[in-house]
C-alpha atoms as one frame of an Amber mdcrd trajectory, in Angstrom:
protein
 -43.239-165.239 -34.346 -41.763-168.717 -34.780 -39.442-170.321 -32.342 -36.360
-169.740 -34.358 -37.035-166.045 -35.440 -34.665-163.795 -33.634 -36.064-160.586
 -32.260 -33.257-157.911 -32.380 -33.287-157.335 -28.637 -32.531-161.024 -27.949
 -28.812-160.651 -28.617 -28.469-157.145 -27.268 -24.779-156.056 -27.143 -24.980
-154.842 -23.528 -23.870-157.389 -21.049 -25.374-157.841 -17.699 -23.240-158.880
 -14.743 -25.645-161.060 -12.721 -24.939-161.818  -9.189 -25.741-165.274  -7.957
 -26.138-166.851  -4.580 -22.700-168.442  -4.655 -20.149-166.026  -3.235 -18.173
-164.457  -4.855 -19.367-165.800  -8.312 -20.252-163.110 -10.854 -21.409-164.498
 -14.337 -20.866-161.817 -17.120 -23.808-162.889 -19.469 -27.106-161.762 -20.781
 -29.826-162.991 -18.675 -32.993-164.477 -20.046 -35.897-166.580 -18.605 -35.607
-170.362 -19.082 -38.422-171.218 -21.464 -38.704-173.540 -24.665 -38.481-170.653
 -27.050 -35.430-168.845 -25.500 -33.424-172.100 -25.018 -34.063-173.531 -28.539
 -33.439-170.177 -30.221 -30.087-169.807 -28.496 -29.117-173.316 -29.225 -30.043
-172.691 -32.946 -27.947-169.513 -32.979 -24.791-171.267 -31.504 -25.090-174.260
 -33.798 -25.625-172.039 -36.849 -22.430-170.225 -36.061 -20.422-173.571 -35.878
 -20.313-173.496 -32.050 -21.240-175.930 -29.322 -23.815-175.091 -26.674 -22.971
-176.158 -23.160 -25.378-176.043 -20.189 -23.624-175.490 -16.835 -25.732-176.361
 -13.847 -23.240-176.242 -11.080 -20.049-174.244  -9.937 -17.635-175.512  -7.300
 -20.057-178.449  -6.640 -23.046-176.231  -5.867 -26.171-175.670  -8.075 -26.211
-172.242  -9.876 -28.880-170.014  -8.488 -30.167-166.494  -9.178 -32.587-164.787
  -6.765 -33.116-168.022  -4.940 -34.173-169.999  -8.063 -32.301-172.506 -10.093
 -30.287-171.003 -12.972 -28.473-172.589 -15.990 -25.424-171.023 -17.647 -25.598
-171.365 -21.389 -21.938-171.371 -22.608 -21.417-170.852 -26.312 -18.205-172.788
 -27.119 -16.346-171.973 -30.465 -18.927-169.301 -31.331 -19.359-165.577 -31.310
 -22.909-165.995 -29.838 -22.934-164.493 -26.328 -23.246-166.717 -23.259 -26.649
-166.551 -21.499 -27.554-167.006 -17.847 -30.933-168.805 -17.986 -32.943-167.893
 -14.892 -36.019-169.144 -13.135 -35.504-172.652 -14.281 -38.163-175.119 -12.918
 -36.642-177.758 -10.674 -37.593-180.603 -13.038 -35.791-178.926 -15.943 -32.867
-178.246 -13.829 -32.646-181.880 -12.920 -32.985-182.985 -16.466 -30.002-180.873
 -17.377 -28.059-182.305 -14.503 -28.867-185.809 -15.586 -27.900-185.064 -18.926
 -24.547-183.394 -17.952 -25.307-180.283 -20.057 -25.939-182.005 -23.128 -28.156
-179.896 -25.465 -29.326-182.334 -28.044 -32.127-183.860 -25.855 -33.774-180.468
 -24.866 -36.115-180.015 -27.824 -37.623-183.580 -27.260 -37.781-182.893 -23.507
 -39.619-179.524 -23.971 -42.140-181.172 -26.504 -42.853-184.121 -24.228 -43.230
-181.868 -21.096 -45.698-179.741 -23.207 -47.719-182.724 -24.491 -47.895-184.344
 -20.933 -49.082-181.041 -19.290 -51.840-180.792 -21.702 -52.950-184.320 -21.475
 -52.802-184.388 -17.651 -54.466-181.051 -17.367 -57.457-182.342 -19.389 -57.684
-185.451 -17.404 -57.544-183.393 -14.076 -60.290-181.283 -15.202 -62.266-184.326
 -16.091 -61.625-185.953 -12.839 -62.577-182.762 -10.854 -65.857-182.970 -12.691
 -66.724-186.776 -12.464 -64.474-188.075  -9.479 -63.977-191.178 -11.402 -60.851
-193.154 -10.280 -60.513-194.681 -13.973 -59.414-191.017 -15.068 -56.863-191.012
 -12.318 -55.545-194.440 -13.456 -55.514-193.075 -17.265 -53.375-190.090 -15.939
 -50.988-192.449 -14.167 -50.659-194.546 -17.388 -49.978-191.316 -19.319 -47.264
-190.186 -17.016 -45.624-193.685 -16.924 -45.399-193.639 -20.826 -42.820-190.816
 -21.035 -39.304-191.729 -22.002 -37.925-189.153 -19.559 -37.685-190.436 -15.998
 -37.521-186.902 -14.502 -40.953-186.079 -16.191 -42.429-189.378 -15.122 -41.434
-188.499 -11.473 -42.773-184.926 -11.753 -46.071-185.834 -13.189 -46.736-188.665
 -10.922 -46.117-186.208  -7.967 -48.565-183.824  -9.697 -51.140-186.507 -10.017
 -50.622-187.564  -6.400 -51.215-184.033  -5.114 -54.207-183.085  -7.288 -56.173
-186.245  -8.094 -57.883-186.412  -4.771
């Protein structure tokens, strides 16, 4: 199944009321895990129906959380597509959405770049663990510094610092 194919259960008509860690906020929305496929599919459906997808990261000045993890509320403006509460959002993805003020148009590039960097740095880490060559660590740092997204740069430099020892 491709990223933009719609499984019938994705837009199930039943609504879930999901309790967040902010009292007394209750968000009436379908709940989905935050991942590239779910997010891009939802954006596509909202755009196809003439709507505008908005990603809300905060409420009353506090970050949205669900079960102790970051959550992002996908609001479908001017569309019949249901709102979605995306849960289990990684901290770096949450910060990216905060930095971009809920703007949807950068997310596909962000997900692609994150996926590419993850693969490249994982291969370099495996090679480094085998050879213990500092040039491999320098190459990983170079790869992390070449990204256009500052959040990903900081995230992968931290990963390199923790794992390339």
